Amino acid sequence: MSTHNQSPMLEFYVGKIGGILPLFAMVTLMLILTANGMGGPKGAWAPGFIAILLGLLLVKNKTDYCQSILSGIANKTGVVVITAWMFAAVLGALMKAGGLVDGILWFGLSTGIHGSVFLVVVFFSTAIFASGTGSSNGANLALAPILFPAAVMLGADPVWAALALLSGAVFGDNVAPISDVTIVGCATQNADLGQTVKERFPLAVTAGVISLGIFIIFGASGENALDVNTIDLDSLEPSNLLMLIAVAVVIITALKGRHLIEALGYGIITAMVVGVSLGRYDISDLFHIPATRGDSSGLIETAIGGVTGAVMFVLLLLGIIRIFMDSGLMDSILKFIMKNLGNSVIKTEMIIFFSTAASSLLVSANAPSQLLVGPTIVRPIGEKQGVSPERRSNLMSAAVCSIFYMMPWCLAVMVWYSSIETAALNSNLPVPSAAISFVAPYPWALFLVFMFSILTGWQRKTVAVEEINDDSLKTANSKSEVSP
């Protein structure tokens, strides 16, 4: 994380509002494309590019503007996501070539677990991975290439299969003690991590149960669902399930606290060994000298090429977000909120929830948004109204695990959608619209559960009211000056 002091403040001819106009332009054009069924990572290239050009016309200090863009593109979080994307794409391609989807189909048909019931398996699989690794991105990158096509071929609707992956990953990330969302939330509020997770659990589980009910009721109702009765069980190879060894390697390595990229690397190596041993592909299928210039050199090149659209989108988005952060507009927004505090606990908790959610949408990242508003807004007003540190942390976590995951332009949602899109295209299956994130069951259920909790006081803990003086507020403001 870098501070504002490391980047010059951008000045616009139209005032600080100019800092958000490029982001607004990009999101507007993306929504127009999505409304016309053309949404997705690659479709966001032109909106992002046009947005950057718009900002160039509006900004006064052009050189500083260009530096902000480059600083945003070089953001460490984005680099990690992009690299993980490439590794996960290769792992997914190896799994597909190794026939793992057929193996899962055999398992589902043999046990009678198919249709909407299989979505329960999808939900819990991604939830376990995300809760064990603290990463919704990791869960979607590792499991979407396998579980999405398997779910659709077992009779689940493509839209609900995609949403089951997203919902399970968000649920796992929400309850994980090692999630960056949980850790940052507790750190900014000086909350006890164990107590925070304990108090959050009933709320998160309630939302999870609601989500599972929705998947079971509606999960197999889509017109694109395949007829499982047309699949010949004898034509499927149960031995293909051995490809799950590679998935197990990824999960075990990640659960031991190793880096996601390292875990994916070990999984790729394992998948190569198992796939070649089973005779599902040869070493030459992984890499060979193409006969014609421009042709693919094998599975690895083809897999990485499939995520190019998502990678370019992330680079453009990170640059545009940095423009907003360096404009100083966020500081003005924070000061406005601090001037209009309510006196009731309910109003205070609403401000905590929605200010965190708004920040996450503006910076397109959840943990950095908590770093931004946690010390500046959430802690001062929460202490003033006697809201416990654990409760404040849980309100922030719920905000960035609900509304944030509904918006298709947010980075984590784009990671999920890109994984779904790639899996669908590789398996010749219908590609759901990016707009389906607007109706994601778990984020919506979590939002409604927390609204109920705020209005009724369910699971609310209060503490003695603490007086906040100007010096402590200034200290909080200085600590919060971070960029995504």
Tab-separated table of C-alpha atoms in Angstrom:
chain	number	residue	atom	x	y	z
A	1	MET	CA	0.000	0.000	0.000
A	2	SER	CA	1.220	3.443	-0.823
A	3	THR	CA	0.251	6.745	0.688
A	4	HIS	CA	-1.148	9.803	-0.969
A	5	ASN	CA	2.039	11.605	-0.052
A	6	GLN	CA	3.942	9.435	-2.527
A	7	SER	CA	1.766	10.671	-5.406
A	8	PRO	CA	1.055	14.278	-6.386
A	9	MET	CA	-2.534	15.473	-6.028
A	10	LEU	CA	-4.252	15.678	-9.402
A	11	GLU	CA	-6.011	18.913	-10.281
A	12	PHE	CA	-8.891	19.008	-12.778
A	13	TYR	CA	-10.437	21.894	-14.715
A	14	VAL	CA	-13.847	20.868	-13.317
A	15	GLY	CA	-12.627	20.534	-9.728
A	16	LYS	CA	-12.221	17.383	-7.663
A	17	ILE	CA	-15.292	15.849	-9.315
A	18	GLY	CA	-13.032	15.296	-12.332
A	19	GLY	CA	-11.336	12.485	-10.407
A	20	ILE	CA	-14.416	10.283	-10.560
A	21	LEU	CA	-15.562	11.138	-14.095
A	22	PRO	CA	-13.226	8.607	-15.806
A	23	LEU	CA	-14.453	5.844	-13.469
A	24	PHE	CA	-18.046	6.919	-14.003
A	25	ALA	CA	-17.577	6.928	-17.791
A	26	MET	CA	-16.048	3.445	-17.788
A	27	VAL	CA	-18.779	1.972	-15.571
A	28	THR	CA	-21.534	3.618	-17.633
A	29	LEU	CA	-20.198	2.250	-20.931
A	30	MET	CA	-19.707	-1.190	-19.360
A	31	LEU	CA	-23.305	-1.223	-18.113
A	32	ILE	CA	-24.544	-0.257	-21.594
A	33	LEU	CA	-22.615	-3.173	-23.066
A	34	THR	CA	-23.890	-5.508	-20.344
A	35	ALA	CA	-27.499	-4.417	-20.909
A	36	ASN	CA	-27.081	-5.383	-24.564
A	37	GLY	CA	-25.612	-8.771	-23.705
A	38	MET	CA	-22.053	-7.761	-24.599
A	39	GLY	CA	-20.516	-7.464	-21.151
A	40	GLY	CA	-17.313	-9.153	-20.098
A	41	PRO	CA	-13.611	-8.464	-19.615
A	42	LYS	CA	-12.730	-7.953	-23.277
A	43	GLY	CA	-15.727	-5.704	-23.820
A	44	ALA	CA	-14.401	-3.427	-21.071
A	45	TRP	CA	-11.223	-2.558	-22.977
A	46	ALA	CA	-12.743	0.293	-25.004
A	47	PRO	CA	-14.685	1.823	-22.045
A	48	GLY	CA	-11.520	1.793	-19.940
A	49	PHE	CA	-9.411	3.297	-22.691
A	50	ILE	CA	-11.976	6.012	-23.456
A	51	ALA	CA	-12.201	6.804	-19.731
A	52	ILE	CA	-8.447	7.370	-19.484
A	53	LEU	CA	-8.525	9.683	-22.519
A	54	LEU	CA	-11.408	11.631	-20.946
A	55	GLY	CA	-9.389	12.169	-17.790
A	56	LEU	CA	-6.407	13.345	-19.837
A	57	LEU	CA	-8.547	16.114	-21.325
A	58	LEU	CA	-9.896	17.165	-17.920
A	59	VAL	CA	-6.704	17.127	-15.839
A	60	LYS	CA	-4.397	20.109	-15.488
A	61	ASN	CA	-1.122	18.407	-14.547
A	62	LYS	CA	-0.780	15.936	-17.430
A	63	THR	CA	2.558	14.444	-16.374
A	64	ASP	CA	1.298	13.659	-12.875
A	65	TYR	CA	-1.838	12.157	-14.432
A	66	CYS	CA	0.219	9.788	-16.552
A	67	GLN	CA	2.279	8.821	-13.506
A	68	SER	CA	-0.904	8.037	-11.557
A	69	ILE	CA	-2.023	5.680	-14.306
A	70	LEU	CA	1.323	3.894	-14.345
A	71	SER	CA	1.381	3.668	-10.545
A	72	GLY	CA	-2.074	2.111	-10.591
A	73	ILE	CA	-1.137	-0.433	-13.238
A	74	ALA	CA	1.914	-1.403	-11.170
A	75	ASN	CA	-0.269	-2.061	-8.096
A	76	LYS	CA	0.902	-5.206	-6.307
A	77	THR	CA	-2.606	-6.583	-5.784
A	78	GLY	CA	-3.320	-6.395	-9.493
A	79	VAL	CA	-0.049	-8.091	-10.384
A	80	VAL	CA	-0.832	-10.971	-8.019
A	81	VAL	CA	-4.320	-11.405	-9.468
A	82	ILE	CA	-3.021	-11.365	-13.045
A	83	THR	CA	-0.311	-13.923	-12.301
A	84	ALA	CA	-2.750	-16.159	-10.423
A	85	TRP	CA	-5.118	-15.884	-13.395
A	86	MET	CA	-2.479	-17.270	-15.756
A	87	PHE	CA	-1.527	-20.132	-13.435
A	88	ALA	CA	-5.171	-21.034	-12.776
A	89	ALA	CA	-5.958	-20.947	-16.494
A	90	VAL	CA	-3.212	-23.483	-17.179
A	91	LEU	CA	-4.407	-25.703	-14.326
A	92	GLY	CA	-7.972	-25.542	-15.624
A	93	ALA	CA	-6.878	-26.455	-19.144
A	94	LEU	CA	-4.932	-29.456	-17.850
A	95	MET	CA	-7.928	-30.582	-15.799
A	96	LYS	CA	-10.204	-30.383	-18.805
A	97	ALA	CA	-7.735	-32.223	-21.036
A	98	GLY	CA	-7.320	-34.829	-18.291
A	99	GLY	CA	-11.035	-35.572	-18.369
A	100	LEU	CA	-11.830	-34.518	-14.798
A	101	VAL	CA	-15.227	-33.158	-15.839
A	102	ASP	CA	-16.147	-36.595	-17.206
A	103	GLY	CA	-14.998	-38.141	-13.935
A	104	ILE	CA	-17.226	-35.793	-11.936
A	105	LEU	CA	-20.116	-36.551	-14.301
A	106	TRP	CA	-19.639	-40.262	-13.632
A	107	PHE	CA	-19.675	-39.602	-9.890
A	108	GLY	CA	-22.790	-37.419	-10.088
A	109	LEU	CA	-24.749	-39.842	-12.258
A	110	SER	CA	-23.666	-42.885	-10.244
A	111	THR	CA	-24.709	-41.344	-6.932
A	112	GLY	CA	-27.791	-39.500	-8.169
A	113	ILE	CA	-26.319	-36.133	-7.199
A	114	HIS	CA	-27.226	-33.914	-10.126
A	115	GLY	CA	-29.373	-30.967	-11.106
A	116	SER	CA	-29.918	-28.377	-8.408
A	117	VAL	CA	-28.664	-30.768	-5.713
A	118	PHE	CA	-25.218	-30.716	-7.284
A	119	LEU	CA	-25.139	-26.963	-6.751
A	120	VAL	CA	-24.952	-27.685	-3.021
A	121	VAL	CA	-21.705	-29.553	-3.761
A	122	VAL	CA	-20.495	-26.587	-5.814
A	123	PHE	CA	-21.371	-24.130	-3.045
A	124	PHE	CA	-19.626	-26.079	-0.299
A	125	SER	CA	-16.580	-26.899	-2.446
A	126	THR	CA	-15.835	-23.250	-3.163
A	127	ALA	CA	-16.771	-22.275	0.411
A	128	ILE	CA	-14.296	-24.760	1.902
A	129	PHE	CA	-11.527	-23.642	-0.455
A	130	ALA	CA	-12.171	-19.945	0.195
A	131	SER	CA	-12.490	-20.336	3.967
A	132	GLY	CA	-9.304	-22.383	4.139
A	133	THR	CA	-7.287	-20.002	1.975
A	134	GLY	CA	-9.030	-16.723	2.783
A	135	SER	CA	-9.444	-15.980	-0.904
A	136	SER	CA	-12.627	-15.908	-2.993
A	137	ASN	CA	-10.457	-15.239	-6.047
A	138	GLY	CA	-8.426	-18.382	-5.416
A	139	ALA	CA	-11.558	-20.501	-5.040
A	140	ASN	CA	-13.068	-19.296	-8.315
A	141	LEU	CA	-9.810	-19.479	-10.250
A	142	ALA	CA	-9.064	-23.027	-9.082
A	143	LEU	CA	-12.529	-24.593	-9.109
A	144	ALA	CA	-14.632	-22.811	-11.758
A	145	PRO	CA	-12.919	-24.581	-14.704
A	146	ILE	CA	-13.923	-27.917	-13.155
A	147	LEU	CA	-17.197	-27.410	-11.324
A	148	PHE	CA	-18.994	-25.088	-13.758
A	149	PRO	CA	-19.020	-27.437	-16.771
A	150	ALA	CA	-19.678	-30.452	-14.533
A	151	ALA	CA	-22.668	-28.730	-12.904
A	152	VAL	CA	-24.199	-27.734	-16.252
A	153	MET	CA	-23.679	-31.194	-17.738
A	154	LEU	CA	-25.322	-32.691	-14.663
A	155	GLY	CA	-28.487	-30.697	-15.317
A	156	ALA	CA	-27.921	-27.451	-13.446
A	157	ASP	CA	-28.809	-24.166	-15.112
A	158	PRO	CA	-25.644	-22.308	-16.266
A	159	VAL	CA	-26.675	-19.074	-14.543
A	160	TRP	CA	-27.307	-20.740	-11.184
A	161	ALA	CA	-24.169	-22.866	-11.515
A	162	ALA	CA	-22.112	-19.706	-11.990
A	163	LEU	CA	-23.843	-17.996	-9.066
A	164	ALA	CA	-23.301	-21.039	-6.837
A	165	LEU	CA	-19.571	-20.708	-7.440
A	166	LEU	CA	-19.626	-16.997	-6.628
A	167	SER	CA	-21.842	-17.419	-3.570
A	168	GLY	CA	-19.809	-20.273	-2.112
A	169	ALA	CA	-16.577	-18.356	-2.582
A	170	VAL	CA	-17.967	-15.215	-0.936
A	171	PHE	CA	-19.403	-17.229	1.968
A	172	GLY	CA	-16.049	-18.896	2.550
A	173	ASP	CA	-14.219	-15.581	2.350
A	174	ASN	CA	-16.740	-14.002	4.716
A	175	VAL	CA	-16.318	-16.584	7.516
A	176	ALA	CA	-12.578	-17.218	7.074
A	177	PRO	CA	-10.439	-16.010	10.006
A	178	ILE	CA	-7.456	-15.725	7.655
A	179	SER	CA	-9.293	-13.660	5.022
A	180	ASP	CA	-7.725	-10.260	4.360
A	181	VAL	CA	-11.215	-8.784	4.766
A	182	THR	CA	-11.441	-10.181	8.308
A	183	ILE	CA	-7.874	-9.317	9.246
A	184	VAL	CA	-8.027	-5.729	7.966
A	185	GLY	CA	-11.449	-5.170	9.517
A	186	CYS	CA	-10.221	-6.300	12.933
A	187	ALA	CA	-6.957	-4.364	12.661
A	188	THR	CA	-8.626	-1.040	11.840
A	189	GLN	CA	-11.107	-1.418	14.719
A	190	ASN	CA	-8.744	-2.977	17.270
A	191	ALA	CA	-11.158	-5.933	17.456
A	192	ASP	CA	-10.478	-9.436	18.737
A	193	LEU	CA	-10.299	-11.682	15.655
A	194	GLY	CA	-11.688	-14.812	17.315
A	195	GLN	CA	-14.617	-12.989	18.886
A	196	THR	CA	-15.311	-11.186	15.619
A	197	VAL	CA	-15.605	-14.430	13.665
A	198	LYS	CA	-17.710	-15.980	16.458
A	199	GLU	CA	-20.206	-13.101	16.392
A	200	ARG	CA	-20.300	-13.074	12.589
A	201	PHE	CA	-20.944	-16.789	12.185
A	202	PRO	CA	-24.729	-16.855	12.953
A	203	LEU	CA	-25.315	-14.009	10.497
A	204	ALA	CA	-23.186	-15.558	7.749
A	205	VAL	CA	-24.690	-19.032	8.199
A	206	THR	CA	-28.227	-17.625	8.063
A	207	ALA	CA	-27.412	-15.992	4.730
A	208	GLY	CA	-25.771	-19.244	3.567
A	209	VAL	CA	-28.860	-21.320	4.382
A	210	ILE	CA	-31.075	-18.864	2.508
A	211	SER	CA	-28.745	-19.094	-0.503
A	212	LEU	CA	-28.745	-22.898	-0.512
A	213	GLY	CA	-32.533	-22.889	-0.455
A	214	ILE	CA	-32.594	-20.639	-3.506
A	215	PHE	CA	-30.162	-22.872	-5.400
A	216	ILE	CA	-32.089	-26.050	-4.586
A	217	ILE	CA	-35.424	-24.517	-5.637
A	218	PHE	CA	-34.327	-22.730	-8.806
A	219	GLY	CA	-31.007	-24.338	-9.769
A	220	ALA	CA	-32.314	-26.800	-12.362
A	221	SER	CA	-35.052	-24.674	-13.891
A	222	GLY	CA	-33.096	-23.172	-16.771
A	223	GLU	CA	-33.933	-23.909	-20.386
A	224	ASN	CA	-30.252	-24.473	-21.187
A	225	ALA	CA	-29.900	-27.314	-18.655
A	226	LEU	CA	-28.711	-30.530	-20.282
A	227	ASP	CA	-30.723	-33.753	-20.115
A	228	VAL	CA	-28.647	-36.049	-17.910
A	229	ASN	CA	-30.557	-39.050	-19.242
A	230	THR	CA	-28.827	-38.641	-22.598
A	231	ILE	CA	-25.383	-39.226	-21.087
A	232	ASP	CA	-24.021	-42.762	-21.454
A	233	LEU	CA	-22.588	-43.767	-18.082
A	234	ASP	CA	-20.429	-46.516	-19.607
A	235	SER	CA	-18.669	-43.980	-21.842
A	236	LEU	CA	-17.327	-42.070	-18.824
A	237	GLU	CA	-13.988	-42.912	-17.221
A	238	PRO	CA	-14.059	-43.101	-13.385
A	239	SER	CA	-10.246	-43.086	-13.408
A	240	ASN	CA	-10.360	-39.453	-14.528
A	241	LEU	CA	-11.247	-38.592	-10.937
A	242	LEU	CA	-7.558	-39.134	-10.179
A	243	MET	CA	-7.041	-35.661	-11.630
A	244	LEU	CA	-8.525	-34.443	-8.335
A	245	ILE	CA	-5.125	-35.217	-6.821
A	246	ALA	CA	-3.899	-31.985	-8.415
A	247	VAL	CA	-6.783	-30.035	-6.861
A	248	ALA	CA	-5.996	-31.612	-3.490
A	249	VAL	CA	-2.367	-30.517	-3.834
A	250	VAL	CA	-3.475	-26.928	-4.463
A	251	ILE	CA	-5.858	-26.896	-1.502
A	252	ILE	CA	-3.454	-28.561	0.944
A	253	THR	CA	-0.576	-26.287	-0.064
A	254	ALA	CA	-2.742	-23.175	0.232
A	255	LEU	CA	-4.132	-24.288	3.597
A	256	LYS	CA	-0.571	-24.556	4.877
A	257	GLY	CA	-0.210	-20.852	4.307
A	258	ARG	CA	1.832	-20.973	1.116
A	259	HIS	CA	1.293	-18.389	-1.605
A	260	LEU	CA	-1.615	-19.043	-3.987
A	261	ILE	CA	0.685	-18.928	-7.008
A	262	GLU	CA	3.004	-21.476	-5.406
A	263	ALA	CA	0.036	-23.725	-4.634
A	264	LEU	CA	-1.249	-23.444	-8.210
A	265	GLY	CA	2.245	-24.193	-9.508
A	266	TYR	CA	2.431	-27.445	-7.562
A	267	GLY	CA	-1.070	-28.298	-8.760
A	268	ILE	CA	-0.047	-27.760	-12.391
A	269	ILE	CA	2.991	-30.003	-12.022
A	270	THR	CA	0.849	-32.697	-10.389
A	271	ALA	CA	-1.801	-32.415	-13.111
A	272	MET	CA	0.875	-32.832	-15.778
A	273	VAL	CA	2.212	-35.996	-14.146
A	274	VAL	CA	-1.237	-37.534	-13.535
A	275	GLY	CA	-2.563	-36.631	-16.982
A	276	VAL	CA	0.429	-38.062	-18.796
A	277	SER	CA	0.375	-41.184	-16.586
A	278	LEU	CA	-3.308	-41.777	-17.381
A	279	GLY	CA	-2.595	-41.281	-21.073
A	280	ARG	CA	-4.991	-38.355	-21.354
A	281	TYR	CA	-2.368	-36.224	-23.080
A	282	ASP	CA	1.271	-36.381	-24.125
A	283	ILE	CA	4.114	-34.070	-23.164
A	284	SER	CA	4.004	-32.720	-26.716
A	285	ASP	CA	0.425	-31.560	-26.057
A	286	LEU	CA	1.795	-29.275	-23.352
A	287	PHE	CA	4.475	-27.731	-25.546
A	288	HIS	CA	5.665	-28.327	-29.099
A	289	ILE	CA	7.011	-26.353	-32.051
A	290	PRO	CA	3.925	-25.285	-34.046
A	291	ALA	CA	3.848	-26.228	-37.718
A	292	THR	CA	2.747	-22.744	-38.752
A	293	ARG	CA	3.719	-19.389	-37.288
A	294	GLY	CA	0.863	-18.069	-35.189
A	295	ASP	CA	-0.483	-21.483	-34.202
A	296	SER	CA	-0.546	-22.486	-30.555
A	297	SER	CA	2.459	-24.307	-29.135
A	298	GLY	CA	0.213	-26.353	-26.853
A	299	LEU	CA	-2.132	-26.351	-23.892
A	300	ILE	CA	-0.118	-23.855	-21.872
A	301	GLU	CA	-0.065	-21.130	-24.522
A	302	THR	CA	-3.741	-21.626	-25.354
A	303	ALA	CA	-4.748	-21.424	-21.692
A	304	ILE	CA	-2.819	-18.214	-21.016
A	305	GLY	CA	-4.159	-16.677	-24.213
A	306	GLY	CA	-7.686	-17.284	-22.920
A	307	VAL	CA	-7.278	-14.854	-20.017
A	308	THR	CA	-5.758	-12.005	-22.019
A	309	GLY	CA	-9.062	-10.137	-22.036
A	310	ALA	CA	-9.335	-10.188	-18.249
A	311	VAL	CA	-5.698	-9.165	-17.773
A	312	MET	CA	-6.038	-6.094	-19.964
A	313	PHE	CA	-9.231	-5.090	-18.180
A	314	VAL	CA	-7.529	-5.267	-14.783
A	315	LEU	CA	-4.652	-3.062	-15.965
A	316	LEU	CA	-7.039	-0.394	-17.268
A	317	LEU	CA	-9.212	-0.554	-14.153
A	318	LEU	CA	-6.268	-0.200	-11.756
A	319	GLY	CA	-5.059	2.869	-13.630
A	320	ILE	CA	-8.494	4.512	-13.495
A	321	ILE	CA	-8.927	3.738	-9.790
A	322	ARG	CA	-5.575	5.389	-9.023
A	323	ILE	CA	-6.742	8.521	-10.866
A	324	PHE	CA	-9.711	8.700	-8.508
A	325	MET	CA	-7.584	8.095	-5.421
A	326	ASP	CA	-5.077	10.801	-6.383
A	327	SER	CA	-7.797	13.382	-7.086
A	328	GLY	CA	-8.497	14.006	-3.387
A	329	LEU	CA	-12.220	13.479	-3.917
A	330	MET	CA	-12.341	10.586	-1.462
A	331	ASP	CA	-10.973	12.811	1.303
A	332	SER	CA	-13.777	15.306	0.643
A	333	ILE	CA	-16.374	12.549	0.757
A	334	LEU	CA	-15.039	11.323	4.103
A	335	LYS	CA	-15.135	14.829	5.595
A	336	PHE	CA	-18.742	15.278	4.442
A	337	ILE	CA	-19.818	12.057	6.141
A	338	MET	CA	-18.061	13.033	9.365
A	339	LYS	CA	-19.972	16.337	9.394
A	340	ASN	CA	-23.353	14.616	9.073
A	341	LEU	CA	-23.198	11.970	11.788
A	342	GLY	CA	-26.383	10.641	13.321
A	343	ASN	CA	-27.025	10.230	17.023
A	344	SER	CA	-28.721	6.823	16.897
A	345	VAL	CA	-26.968	3.461	16.886
A	346	ILE	CA	-29.073	2.299	13.935
A	347	LYS	CA	-28.145	5.336	11.844
A	348	THR	CA	-24.507	4.971	12.842
A	349	GLU	CA	-24.436	1.315	11.794
A	350	MET	CA	-26.123	2.223	8.515
A	351	ILE	CA	-23.426	4.838	7.875
A	352	ILE	CA	-20.715	2.295	8.706
A	353	PHE	CA	-22.225	-0.286	6.351
A	354	PHE	CA	-22.977	1.929	3.373
A	355	SER	CA	-19.856	4.115	3.582
A	356	THR	CA	-17.750	0.938	3.484
A	357	ALA	CA	-19.807	-0.458	0.598
A	358	ALA	CA	-19.553	2.798	-1.355
A	359	SER	CA	-15.808	2.939	-0.819
A	360	SER	CA	-15.403	-0.653	-2.059
A	361	LEU	CA	-17.319	0.145	-5.247
A	362	LEU	CA	-15.265	3.256	-5.915
A	363	VAL	CA	-11.867	1.596	-5.425
A	364	SER	CA	-13.032	-1.800	-6.792
A	365	ALA	CA	-11.398	-3.652	-3.903
A	366	ASN	CA	-12.680	-4.812	-0.526
A	367	ALA	CA	-9.745	-4.886	1.928
A	368	PRO	CA	-8.265	-1.539	0.700
A	369	SER	CA	-11.672	0.097	1.106
A	370	GLN	CA	-11.711	-1.032	4.748
A	371	LEU	CA	-8.286	0.504	5.231
A	372	LEU	CA	-9.644	3.710	3.791
A	373	VAL	CA	-12.835	4.143	5.838
A	374	GLY	CA	-12.007	2.008	8.884
A	375	PRO	CA	-9.897	4.557	10.779
A	376	THR	CA	-11.471	7.699	9.277
A	377	ILE	CA	-15.201	6.998	9.586
A	378	VAL	CA	-16.039	3.643	11.115
A	379	ARG	CA	-13.926	3.709	14.265
A	380	PRO	CA	-14.596	7.337	15.334
A	381	ILE	CA	-18.372	7.226	14.889
A	382	GLY	CA	-18.628	3.654	16.162
A	383	GLU	CA	-16.792	4.498	19.368
A	384	LYS	CA	-18.893	7.640	19.759
A	385	GLN	CA	-22.100	5.578	19.647
A	386	GLY	CA	-20.786	2.635	21.701
A	387	VAL	CA	-20.733	0.094	18.842
A	388	SER	CA	-18.296	-2.673	19.795
A	389	PRO	CA	-15.078	-3.143	17.780
A	390	GLU	CA	-16.170	-6.642	16.726
A	391	ARG	CA	-19.548	-5.364	15.561
A	392	ARG	CA	-17.895	-2.580	13.554
A	393	SER	CA	-15.550	-5.070	11.939
A	394	ASN	CA	-18.452	-7.354	11.028
A	395	LEU	CA	-20.461	-4.500	9.541
A	396	MET	CA	-17.532	-3.567	7.315
A	397	SER	CA	-16.908	-7.174	6.282
A	398	ALA	CA	-20.579	-7.662	5.437
A	399	ALA	CA	-20.564	-4.494	3.331
A	400	VAL	CA	-17.633	-5.668	1.201
A	401	CYS	CA	-19.007	-9.231	0.942
A	402	SER	CA	-22.497	-8.196	-0.167
A	403	ILE	CA	-22.995	-5.111	-2.369
A	404	PHE	CA	-19.397	-5.295	-3.620
A	405	TYR	CA	-19.907	-8.782	-5.073
A	406	MET	CA	-23.063	-7.770	-6.932
A	407	MET	CA	-21.317	-5.266	-9.208
A	408	PRO	CA	-19.770	-6.694	-12.415
A	409	TRP	CA	-17.064	-4.021	-12.672
A	410	CYS	CA	-15.474	-4.895	-9.322
A	411	LEU	CA	-12.184	-6.745	-9.615
A	412	ALA	CA	-13.127	-9.853	-7.601
A	413	VAL	CA	-16.370	-10.214	-9.573
A	414	MET	CA	-14.468	-9.928	-12.827
A	415	VAL	CA	-12.110	-12.675	-11.651
A	416	TRP	CA	-15.121	-14.908	-11.091
A	417	TYR	CA	-16.799	-14.011	-14.386
A	418	SER	CA	-13.636	-14.469	-16.411
A	419	SER	CA	-13.216	-17.936	-14.886
A	420	ILE	CA	-16.821	-18.814	-15.766
A	421	GLU	CA	-16.546	-17.397	-19.283
A	422	THR	CA	-13.340	-19.317	-19.996
A	423	ALA	CA	-14.784	-22.564	-18.607
A	424	ALA	CA	-17.968	-22.183	-20.661
A	425	LEU	CA	-16.156	-21.426	-23.930
A	426	ASN	CA	-13.689	-24.281	-23.439
A	427	SER	CA	-16.571	-26.727	-22.892
A	428	ASN	CA	-18.879	-25.321	-25.603
A	429	LEU	CA	-21.488	-24.344	-23.012
A	430	PRO	CA	-23.735	-21.260	-22.816
A	431	VAL	CA	-21.912	-18.213	-21.459
A	432	PRO	CA	-23.991	-16.390	-18.819
A	433	SER	CA	-24.116	-12.588	-18.888
A	434	ALA	CA	-21.868	-10.668	-16.515
A	435	ALA	CA	-25.034	-8.950	-15.289
A	436	ILE	CA	-26.084	-12.061	-13.346
A	437	SER	CA	-23.873	-10.849	-10.482
A	438	PHE	CA	-26.635	-8.323	-9.721
A	439	VAL	CA	-28.779	-11.224	-8.438
A	440	ALA	CA	-26.091	-13.290	-6.679
A	441	PRO	CA	-27.960	-15.131	-3.853
A	442	TYR	CA	-25.402	-15.054	-1.038
A	443	PRO	CA	-24.417	-11.382	-1.368
A	444	TRP	CA	-28.109	-10.444	-1.423
A	445	ALA	CA	-28.939	-12.746	1.482
A	446	LEU	CA	-26.038	-11.340	3.520
A	447	PHE	CA	-27.168	-7.794	2.766
A	448	LEU	CA	-30.742	-8.511	3.892
A	449	VAL	CA	-29.616	-10.402	7.001
A	450	PHE	CA	-27.432	-7.479	8.095
A	451	MET	CA	-30.170	-4.942	7.365
A	452	PHE	CA	-32.412	-7.004	9.652
A	453	SER	CA	-29.638	-7.162	12.237
A	454	ILE	CA	-29.094	-3.392	12.143
A	455	LEU	CA	-32.799	-2.576	12.432
A	456	THR	CA	-33.574	-5.133	15.167
A	457	GLY	CA	-30.265	-5.250	17.039
A	458	TRP	CA	-29.836	-9.003	16.476
A	459	GLN	CA	-26.222	-9.987	17.300
A	460	ARG	CA	-25.363	-6.364	18.138
A	461	LYS	CA	-22.815	-5.842	20.900
A	462	THR	CA	-22.368	-2.454	22.541
A	463	VAL	CA	-19.622	-1.041	24.742
A	464	ALA	CA	-19.129	2.044	26.858
A	465	VAL	CA	-19.233	5.224	24.788
A	466	GLU	CA	-15.811	6.759	24.214
A	467	GLU	CA	-15.245	10.445	23.581
A	468	ILE	CA	-13.383	11.161	20.369
A	469	ASN	CA	-11.239	14.275	20.320
A	470	ASP	CA	-9.907	16.139	17.316
A	471	ASP	CA	-6.375	14.804	17.791
A	472	SER	CA	-7.458	11.160	17.629
A	473	LEU	CA	-9.531	11.885	14.544
A	474	LYS	CA	-6.579	13.540	12.835
A	475	THR	CA	-4.421	10.529	13.691
A	476	ALA	CA	-7.015	8.194	12.204
A	477	ASN	CA	-7.186	10.295	9.054
A	478	SER	CA	-3.424	10.219	8.589
A	479	LYS	CA	-3.322	6.416	8.959
A	480	SER	CA	-6.029	5.902	6.371
A	481	GLU	CA	-4.338	7.590	3.438
A	482	VAL	CA	-3.848	4.524	1.269
A	483	SER	CA	-4.436	3.634	-2.311
A	484	PRO	CA	-5.820	0.319	-3.592
